Structures are given as C-alpha cells and as structure tokens.
PDB file of C-alpha atoms in Angstrom:
ATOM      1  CA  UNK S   1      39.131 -13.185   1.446  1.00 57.00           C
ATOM      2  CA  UNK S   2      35.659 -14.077   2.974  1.00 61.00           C
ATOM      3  CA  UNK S   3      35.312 -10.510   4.485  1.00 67.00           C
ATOM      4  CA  UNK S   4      35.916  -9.223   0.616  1.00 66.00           C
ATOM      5  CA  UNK S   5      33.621 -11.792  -0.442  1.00 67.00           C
ATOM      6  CA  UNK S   6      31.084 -10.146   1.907  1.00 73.00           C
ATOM      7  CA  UNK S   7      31.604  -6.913   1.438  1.00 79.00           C
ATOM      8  CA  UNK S   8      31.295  -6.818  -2.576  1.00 76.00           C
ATOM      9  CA  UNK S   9      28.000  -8.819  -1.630  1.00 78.00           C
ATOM     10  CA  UNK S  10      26.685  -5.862   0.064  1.00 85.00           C
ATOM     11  CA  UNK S  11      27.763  -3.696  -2.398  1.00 88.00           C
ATOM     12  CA  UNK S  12      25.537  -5.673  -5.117  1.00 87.00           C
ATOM     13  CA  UNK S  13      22.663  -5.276  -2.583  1.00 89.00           C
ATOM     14  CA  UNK S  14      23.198  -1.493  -2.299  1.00 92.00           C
ATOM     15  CA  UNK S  15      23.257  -0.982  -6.567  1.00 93.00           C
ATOM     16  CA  UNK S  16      20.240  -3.477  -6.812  1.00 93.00           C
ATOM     17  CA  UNK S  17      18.551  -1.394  -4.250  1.00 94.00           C
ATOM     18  CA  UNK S  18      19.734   1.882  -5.685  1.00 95.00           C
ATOM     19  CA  UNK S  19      18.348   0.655  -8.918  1.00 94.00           C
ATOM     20  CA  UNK S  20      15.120  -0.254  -8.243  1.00 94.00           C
ATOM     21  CA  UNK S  21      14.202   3.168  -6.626  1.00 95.00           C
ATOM     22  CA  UNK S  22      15.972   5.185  -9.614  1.00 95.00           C
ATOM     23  CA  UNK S  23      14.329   2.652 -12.301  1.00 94.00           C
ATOM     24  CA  UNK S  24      10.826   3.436 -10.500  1.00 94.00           C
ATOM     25  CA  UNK S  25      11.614   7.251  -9.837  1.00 95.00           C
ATOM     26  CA  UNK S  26      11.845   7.629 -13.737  1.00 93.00           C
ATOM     27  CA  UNK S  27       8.772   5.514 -14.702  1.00 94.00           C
ATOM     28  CA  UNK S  28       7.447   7.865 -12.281  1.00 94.00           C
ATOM     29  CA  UNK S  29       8.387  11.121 -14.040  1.00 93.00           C
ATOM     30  CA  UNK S  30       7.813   9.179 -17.373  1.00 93.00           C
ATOM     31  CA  UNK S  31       4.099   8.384 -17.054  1.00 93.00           C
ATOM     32  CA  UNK S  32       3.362  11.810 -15.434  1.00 92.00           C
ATOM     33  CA  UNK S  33       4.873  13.488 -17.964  1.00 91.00           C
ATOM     34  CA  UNK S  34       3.124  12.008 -20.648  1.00 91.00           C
ATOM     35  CA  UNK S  35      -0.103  12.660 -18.493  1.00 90.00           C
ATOM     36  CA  UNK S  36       0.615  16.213 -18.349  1.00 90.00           C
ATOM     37  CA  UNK S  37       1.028  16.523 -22.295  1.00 91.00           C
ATOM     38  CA  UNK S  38      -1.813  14.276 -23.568  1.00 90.00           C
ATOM     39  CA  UNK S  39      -5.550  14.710 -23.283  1.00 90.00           C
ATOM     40  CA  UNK S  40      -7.192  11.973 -22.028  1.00 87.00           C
ATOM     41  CA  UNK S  41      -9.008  10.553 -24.779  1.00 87.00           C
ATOM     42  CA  UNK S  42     -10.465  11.973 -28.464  1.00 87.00           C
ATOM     43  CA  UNK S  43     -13.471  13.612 -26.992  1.00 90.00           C
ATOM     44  CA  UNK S  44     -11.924  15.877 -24.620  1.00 91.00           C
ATOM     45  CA  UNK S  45      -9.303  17.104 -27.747  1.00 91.00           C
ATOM     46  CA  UNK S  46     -12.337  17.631 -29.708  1.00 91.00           C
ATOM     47  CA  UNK S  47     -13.965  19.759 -27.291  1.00 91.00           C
ATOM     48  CA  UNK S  48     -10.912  22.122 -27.136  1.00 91.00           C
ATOM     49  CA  UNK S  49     -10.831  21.767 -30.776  1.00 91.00           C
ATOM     50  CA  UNK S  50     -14.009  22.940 -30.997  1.00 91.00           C
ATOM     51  CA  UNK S  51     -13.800  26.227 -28.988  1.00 91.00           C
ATOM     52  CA  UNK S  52     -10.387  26.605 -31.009  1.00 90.00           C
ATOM     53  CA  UNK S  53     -11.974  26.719 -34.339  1.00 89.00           C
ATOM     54  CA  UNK S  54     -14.728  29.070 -32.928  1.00 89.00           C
ATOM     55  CA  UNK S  55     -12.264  31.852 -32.264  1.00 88.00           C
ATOM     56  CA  UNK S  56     -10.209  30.781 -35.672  1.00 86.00           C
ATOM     57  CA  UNK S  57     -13.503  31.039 -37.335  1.00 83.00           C
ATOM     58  CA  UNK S  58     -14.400  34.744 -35.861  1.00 85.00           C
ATOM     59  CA  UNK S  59     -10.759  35.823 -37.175  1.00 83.00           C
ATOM     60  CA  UNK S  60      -9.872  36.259 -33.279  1.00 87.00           C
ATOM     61  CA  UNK S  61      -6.584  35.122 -33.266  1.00 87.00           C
ATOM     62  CA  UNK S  62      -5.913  36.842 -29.572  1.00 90.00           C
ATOM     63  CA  UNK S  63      -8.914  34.884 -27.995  1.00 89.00           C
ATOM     64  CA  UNK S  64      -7.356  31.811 -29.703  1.00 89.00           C
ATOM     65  CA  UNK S  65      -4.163  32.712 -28.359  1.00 90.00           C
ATOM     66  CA  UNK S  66      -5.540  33.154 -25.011  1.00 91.00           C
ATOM     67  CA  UNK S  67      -7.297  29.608 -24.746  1.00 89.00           C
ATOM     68  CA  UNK S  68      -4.303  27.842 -25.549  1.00 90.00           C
ATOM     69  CA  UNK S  69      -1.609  30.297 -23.355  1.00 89.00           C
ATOM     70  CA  UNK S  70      -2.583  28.578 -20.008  1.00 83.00           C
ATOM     71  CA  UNK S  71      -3.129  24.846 -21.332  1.00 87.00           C
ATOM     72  CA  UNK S  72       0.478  23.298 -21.183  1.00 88.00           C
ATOM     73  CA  UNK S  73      -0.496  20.062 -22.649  1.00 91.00           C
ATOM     74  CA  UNK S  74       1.205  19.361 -26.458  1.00 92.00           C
ATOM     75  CA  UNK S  75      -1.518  20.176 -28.604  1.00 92.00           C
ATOM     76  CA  UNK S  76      -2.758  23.864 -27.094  1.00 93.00           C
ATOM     77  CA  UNK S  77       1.685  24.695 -27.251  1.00 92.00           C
ATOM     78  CA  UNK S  78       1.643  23.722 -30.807  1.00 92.00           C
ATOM     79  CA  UNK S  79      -1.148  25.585 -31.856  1.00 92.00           C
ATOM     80  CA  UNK S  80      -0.294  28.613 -29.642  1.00 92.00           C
ATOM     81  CA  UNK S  81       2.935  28.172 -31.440  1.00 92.00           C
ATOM     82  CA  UNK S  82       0.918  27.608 -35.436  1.00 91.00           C
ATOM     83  CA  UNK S  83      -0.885  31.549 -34.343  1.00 90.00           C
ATOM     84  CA  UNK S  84       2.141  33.533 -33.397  1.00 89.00           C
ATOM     85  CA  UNK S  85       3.769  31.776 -36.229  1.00 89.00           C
ATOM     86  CA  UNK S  86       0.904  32.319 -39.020  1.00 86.00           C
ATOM     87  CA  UNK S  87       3.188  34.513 -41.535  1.00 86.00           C
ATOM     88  CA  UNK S  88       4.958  31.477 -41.954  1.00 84.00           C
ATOM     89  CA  UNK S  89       2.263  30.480 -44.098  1.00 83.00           C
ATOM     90  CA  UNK S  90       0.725  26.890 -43.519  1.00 85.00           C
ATOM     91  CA  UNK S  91       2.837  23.908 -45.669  1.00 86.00           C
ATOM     92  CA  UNK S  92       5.781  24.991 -43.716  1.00 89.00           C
ATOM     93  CA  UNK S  93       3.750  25.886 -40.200  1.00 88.00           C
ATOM     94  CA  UNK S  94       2.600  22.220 -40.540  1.00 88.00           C
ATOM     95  CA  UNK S  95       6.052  21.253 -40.963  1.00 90.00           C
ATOM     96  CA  UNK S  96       7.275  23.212 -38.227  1.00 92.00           C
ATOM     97  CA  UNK S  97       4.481  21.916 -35.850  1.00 91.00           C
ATOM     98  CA  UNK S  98       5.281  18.109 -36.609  1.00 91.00           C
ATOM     99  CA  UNK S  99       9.690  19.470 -35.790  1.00 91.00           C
ATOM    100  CA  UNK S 100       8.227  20.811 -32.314  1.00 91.00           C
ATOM    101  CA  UNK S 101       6.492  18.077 -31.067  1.00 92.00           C
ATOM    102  CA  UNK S 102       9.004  15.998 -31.718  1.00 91.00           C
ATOM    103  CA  UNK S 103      11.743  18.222 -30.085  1.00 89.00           C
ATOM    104  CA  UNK S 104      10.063  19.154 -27.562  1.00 86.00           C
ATOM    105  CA  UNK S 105       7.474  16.458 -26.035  1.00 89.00           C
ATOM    106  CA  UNK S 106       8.657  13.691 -27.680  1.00 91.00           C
ATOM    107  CA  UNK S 107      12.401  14.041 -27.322  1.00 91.00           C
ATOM    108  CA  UNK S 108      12.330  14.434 -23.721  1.00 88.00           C
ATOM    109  CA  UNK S 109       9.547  11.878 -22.813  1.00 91.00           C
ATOM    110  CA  UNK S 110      12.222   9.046 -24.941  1.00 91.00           C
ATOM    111  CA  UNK S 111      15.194  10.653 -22.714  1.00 90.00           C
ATOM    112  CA  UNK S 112      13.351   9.680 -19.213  1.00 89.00           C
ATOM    113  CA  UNK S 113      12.721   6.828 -20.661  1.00 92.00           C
ATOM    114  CA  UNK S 114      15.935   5.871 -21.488  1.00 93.00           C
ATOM    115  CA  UNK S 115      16.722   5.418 -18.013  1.00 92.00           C
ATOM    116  CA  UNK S 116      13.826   2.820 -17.528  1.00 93.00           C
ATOM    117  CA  UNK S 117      15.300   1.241 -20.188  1.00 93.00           C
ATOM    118  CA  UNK S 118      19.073   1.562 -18.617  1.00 94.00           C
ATOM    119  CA  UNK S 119      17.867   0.160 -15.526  1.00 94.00           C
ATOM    120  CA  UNK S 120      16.090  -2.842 -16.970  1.00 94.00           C
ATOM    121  CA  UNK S 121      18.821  -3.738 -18.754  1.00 94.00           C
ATOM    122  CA  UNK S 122      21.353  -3.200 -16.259  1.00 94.00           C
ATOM    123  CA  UNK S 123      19.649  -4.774 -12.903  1.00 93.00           C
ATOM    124  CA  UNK S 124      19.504  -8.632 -14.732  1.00 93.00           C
ATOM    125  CA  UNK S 125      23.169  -7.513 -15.224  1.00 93.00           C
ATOM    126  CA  UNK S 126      24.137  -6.669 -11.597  1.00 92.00           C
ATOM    127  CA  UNK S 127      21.831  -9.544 -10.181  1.00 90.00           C
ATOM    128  CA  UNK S 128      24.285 -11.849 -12.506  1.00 89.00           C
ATOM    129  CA  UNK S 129      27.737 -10.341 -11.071  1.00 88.00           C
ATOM    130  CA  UNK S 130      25.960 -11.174  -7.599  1.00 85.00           C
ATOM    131  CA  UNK S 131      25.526 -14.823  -8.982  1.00 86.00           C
ATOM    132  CA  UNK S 132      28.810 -15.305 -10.289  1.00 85.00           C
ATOM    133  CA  UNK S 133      30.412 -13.837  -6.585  1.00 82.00           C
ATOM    134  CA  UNK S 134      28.385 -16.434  -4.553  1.00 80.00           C
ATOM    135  CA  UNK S 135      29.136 -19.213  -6.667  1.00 81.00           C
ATOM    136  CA  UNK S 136      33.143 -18.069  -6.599  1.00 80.00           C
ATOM    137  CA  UNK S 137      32.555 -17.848  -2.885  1.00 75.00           C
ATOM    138  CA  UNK S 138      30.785 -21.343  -2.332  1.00 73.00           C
ATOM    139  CA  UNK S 139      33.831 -22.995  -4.625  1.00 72.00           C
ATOM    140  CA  UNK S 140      36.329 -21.346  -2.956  1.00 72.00           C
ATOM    141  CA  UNK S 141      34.716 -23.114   0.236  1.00 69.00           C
ATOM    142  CA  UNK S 142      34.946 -26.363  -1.473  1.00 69.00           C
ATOM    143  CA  UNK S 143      38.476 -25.712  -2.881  1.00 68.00           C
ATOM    144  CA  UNK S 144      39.675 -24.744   0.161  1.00 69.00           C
ATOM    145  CA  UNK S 145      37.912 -26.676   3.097  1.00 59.00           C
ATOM    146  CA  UNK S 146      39.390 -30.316   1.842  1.00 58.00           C
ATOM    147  CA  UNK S 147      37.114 -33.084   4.000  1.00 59.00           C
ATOM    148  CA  UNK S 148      35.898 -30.062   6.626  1.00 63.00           C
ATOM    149  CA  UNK S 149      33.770 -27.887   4.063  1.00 60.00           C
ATOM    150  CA  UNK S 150      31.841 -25.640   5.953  1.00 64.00           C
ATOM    151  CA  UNK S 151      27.996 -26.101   4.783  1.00 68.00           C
ATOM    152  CA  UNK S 152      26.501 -22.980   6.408  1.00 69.00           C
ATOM    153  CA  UNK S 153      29.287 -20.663   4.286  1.00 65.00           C
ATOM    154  CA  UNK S 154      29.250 -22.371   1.099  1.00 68.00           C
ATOM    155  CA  UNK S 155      24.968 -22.131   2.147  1.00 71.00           C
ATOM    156  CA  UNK S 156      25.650 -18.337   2.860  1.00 70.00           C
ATOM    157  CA  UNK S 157      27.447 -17.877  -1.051  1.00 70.00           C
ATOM    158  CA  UNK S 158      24.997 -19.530  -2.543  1.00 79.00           C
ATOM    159  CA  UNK S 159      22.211 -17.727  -1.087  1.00 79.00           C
ATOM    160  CA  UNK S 160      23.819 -14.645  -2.409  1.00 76.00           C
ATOM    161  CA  UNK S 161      24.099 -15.955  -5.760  1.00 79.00           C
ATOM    162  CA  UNK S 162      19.987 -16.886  -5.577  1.00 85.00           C
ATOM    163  CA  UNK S 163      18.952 -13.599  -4.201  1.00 87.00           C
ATOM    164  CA  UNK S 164      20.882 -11.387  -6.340  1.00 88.00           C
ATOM    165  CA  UNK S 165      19.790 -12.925  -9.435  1.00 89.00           C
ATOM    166  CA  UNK S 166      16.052 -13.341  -8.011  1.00 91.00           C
ATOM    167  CA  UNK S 167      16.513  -9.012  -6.737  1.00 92.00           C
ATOM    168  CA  UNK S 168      17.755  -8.108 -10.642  1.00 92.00           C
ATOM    169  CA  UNK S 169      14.586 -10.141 -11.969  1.00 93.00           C
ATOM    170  CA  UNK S 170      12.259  -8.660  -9.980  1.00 94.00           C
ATOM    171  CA  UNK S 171      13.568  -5.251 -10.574  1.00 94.00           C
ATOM    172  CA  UNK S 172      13.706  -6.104 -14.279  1.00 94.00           C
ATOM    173  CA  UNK S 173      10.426  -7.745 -15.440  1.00 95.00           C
ATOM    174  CA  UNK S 174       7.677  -5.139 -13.402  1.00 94.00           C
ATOM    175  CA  UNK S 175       9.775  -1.696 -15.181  1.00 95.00           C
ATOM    176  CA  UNK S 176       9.759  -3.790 -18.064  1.00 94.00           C
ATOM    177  CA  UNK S 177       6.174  -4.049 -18.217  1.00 94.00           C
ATOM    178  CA  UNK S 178       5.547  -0.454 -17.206  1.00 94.00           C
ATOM    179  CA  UNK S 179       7.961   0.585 -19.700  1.00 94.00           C
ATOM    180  CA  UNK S 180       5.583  -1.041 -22.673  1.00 94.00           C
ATOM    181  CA  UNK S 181       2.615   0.683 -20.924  1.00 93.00           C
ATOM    182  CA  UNK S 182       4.183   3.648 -21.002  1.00 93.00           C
ATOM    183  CA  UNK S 183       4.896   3.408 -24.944  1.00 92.00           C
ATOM    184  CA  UNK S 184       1.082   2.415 -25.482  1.00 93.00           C
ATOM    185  CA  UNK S 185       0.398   5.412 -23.998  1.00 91.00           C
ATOM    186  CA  UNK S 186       3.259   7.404 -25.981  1.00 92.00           C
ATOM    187  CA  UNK S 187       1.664   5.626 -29.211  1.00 92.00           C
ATOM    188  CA  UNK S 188      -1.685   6.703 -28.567  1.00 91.00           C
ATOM    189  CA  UNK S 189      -0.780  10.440 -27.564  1.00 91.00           C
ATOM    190  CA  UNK S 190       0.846  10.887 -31.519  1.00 91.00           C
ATOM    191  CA  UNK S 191      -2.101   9.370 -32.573  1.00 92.00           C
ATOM    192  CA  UNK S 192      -4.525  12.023 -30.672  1.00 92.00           C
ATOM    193  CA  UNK S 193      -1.579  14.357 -31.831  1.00 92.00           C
ATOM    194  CA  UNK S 194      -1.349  13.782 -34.761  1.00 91.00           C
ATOM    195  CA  UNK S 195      -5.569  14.145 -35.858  1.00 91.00           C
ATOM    196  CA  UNK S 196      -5.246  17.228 -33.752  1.00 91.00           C
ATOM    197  CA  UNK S 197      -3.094  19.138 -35.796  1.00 91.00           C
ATOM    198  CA  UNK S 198      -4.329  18.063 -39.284  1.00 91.00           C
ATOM    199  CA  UNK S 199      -7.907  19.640 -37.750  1.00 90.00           C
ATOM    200  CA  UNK S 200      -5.932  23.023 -36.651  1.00 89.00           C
ATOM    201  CA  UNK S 201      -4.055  23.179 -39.776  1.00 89.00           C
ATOM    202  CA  UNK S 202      -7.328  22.474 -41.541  1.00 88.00           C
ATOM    203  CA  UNK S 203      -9.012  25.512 -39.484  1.00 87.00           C
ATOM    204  CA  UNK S 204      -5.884  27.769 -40.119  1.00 87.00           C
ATOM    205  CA  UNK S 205      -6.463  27.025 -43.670  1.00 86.00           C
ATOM    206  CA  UNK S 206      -9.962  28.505 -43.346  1.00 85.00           C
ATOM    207  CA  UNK S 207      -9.125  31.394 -40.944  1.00 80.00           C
ATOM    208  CA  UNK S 208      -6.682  32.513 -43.475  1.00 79.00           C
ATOM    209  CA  UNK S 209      -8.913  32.026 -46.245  1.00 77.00           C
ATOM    210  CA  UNK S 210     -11.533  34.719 -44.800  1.00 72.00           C
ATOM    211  CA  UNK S 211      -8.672  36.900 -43.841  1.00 65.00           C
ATOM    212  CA  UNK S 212      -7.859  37.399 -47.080  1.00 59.00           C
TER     213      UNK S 212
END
C-alpha cells in the first residue's frame, strides 16, 4: 500500500510539473500573440492612419492596399480586408470589419487563453488530490501502527500533502496574475481597435465620396 501511496505521489508531482510548463507555454503564446496584432500605443496607429488616409485621399486604393499587405497586425488586415471589399458599400463593410476581428484576432487570442485559464483552475485542483493522498497516507500510519507509529512516514505523507498544495498555489496565483495582464492588454487593443476603424471607415466614407 505504501509503495502505491508513493507512486500516485509522484504522479501528482509529474501533472503539477507538467502544468506549470503548459500553463506558462500558453501565457507565452498568449501575450505574443496579442503583441503581434496590436500597435503599441495610439500614436503609432495614428501614424499608419495617417499615411492610410493619404493614399485613400489620392483615390489610390492599390498603394493603400500595398501599405497594409505586409503589416500583419489587426488593424492594417481589416482595412486591407474594408479595400478589396469596398463594393460592399460601407454600413455593412463596417459591420463586416467589427465580424472579422472578432473571428479572427479575438477568437483565437480567448482560445489560448482558455488554457491559462484551464490550468489555473485545475493546478489548486491537483495540488488538493496531493493533499488529500498525504493526509490518507499519514492516517493510515496512525490507523495502522497501534503504539509503534512511525513519525518519519506519517512526516513523509504529510510533507506530500504541504508541498502539493503549496506546488498548485504557486502554479495558480503567478498565471493568474498574468492572465489579468494579459486581458488589460486584450481590453486596450479593442479600444485602439476599435477608434481605428471608425477613422478608416470615416476615410472610406470620403474616398468614396470623391470617387463618385
């Protein structure tokens, strides 16, 4: 029974451990993904903005084109999207715009994080299996050793019991924390988003209007 004991303890060592390096491989991915689709603050959008709405203004729809073809972050794929998609006309190109970032950016940035959010739930969980083995072990050891308890195993169980639960915490609260920074971030790239495309449907409106 002891060597079962021991060898399910190892086992919740080995999924803590496994865990903690999947929980922090998907923050990972998570933050540098949303890095790769956001600009970096209102200034920099502007200044893209700003050579967009030159080209938009000249009627150049292929130069506009061209500036955002290379430019992989969310706003330059949505507007690259808003110019090959101008017959659509612009109440349902704004529409359309608002669908595709949330399909595309949006959708898959909340299904990487998902897993953050798995593994912060789940690690308190496994760290709390881990507790309830050691303490099974150490009264077991009680149960079972009448007047000659052994102190160093019923020690041994409860140490596992205190480092699981202690492992699961500290796996927990840090991913827990960088999963809230990563939804600040998340928060403010709609935000930047969000003023970006009311200014390209805005020059759209105007590009179309001299078109005409």
């Amino acid at each position: 029974m002891d060597v079962l004991f021991n060898v399910v303890g190892i086992v919740v060592y080995v999924a803590l451990g496994l865990l903690a390096l999947w929980g922090a491989f998907c923050a990972v991915l998570v933050w540098r993904r949303v890095g790769q689709v956001r600009f970096d603050d209102e200034d920099e959008q502007d200044e893209f903005l700003a050579e967009l709405d030159a080209s938009l203004g000249q009627g150049n729809y292929s130069a506009a084109a061209q500036l955002c073809e290379d430019d992989r972050r969310a706003l330059p794929q949505l507007a690259l999207f808003a110019i090959e998609n101008r017959e659509l006309g612009i109440t349902k190109l704004q529409r359309r715009l608002w669908e595709r970032f949330q399909q595309d950016v949006l959708a898959d940035i909340e299904h990487r994080l998902s897993w953050v959010a798995t593994v912060v739930k789940s690690a308190p969980m496994v760290g709390l299996f881990g507790t309830v083995l050691g303490m099974m072990g150490a009264f077991r050891g009680i149960a079972t050793g009448g007047s000659d308890v052994d102190p160093t195993a019923m020690a041994g169980n409860i140490m596992l019991a205190l480092i699981t639960t202690a492992c699961g915490l500290a796996i927990a609260v840090p991913l827990l924390l960088v999963t809230n920074s990563i939804v600040v971030r998340i928060r403010k790239m709609e935000d930047l988003v969000g003023l970006g495309i009311g200014r390209l449907i805005d020059s759209l409106k105007l590009a179309f209007a001299r078109s005409k």
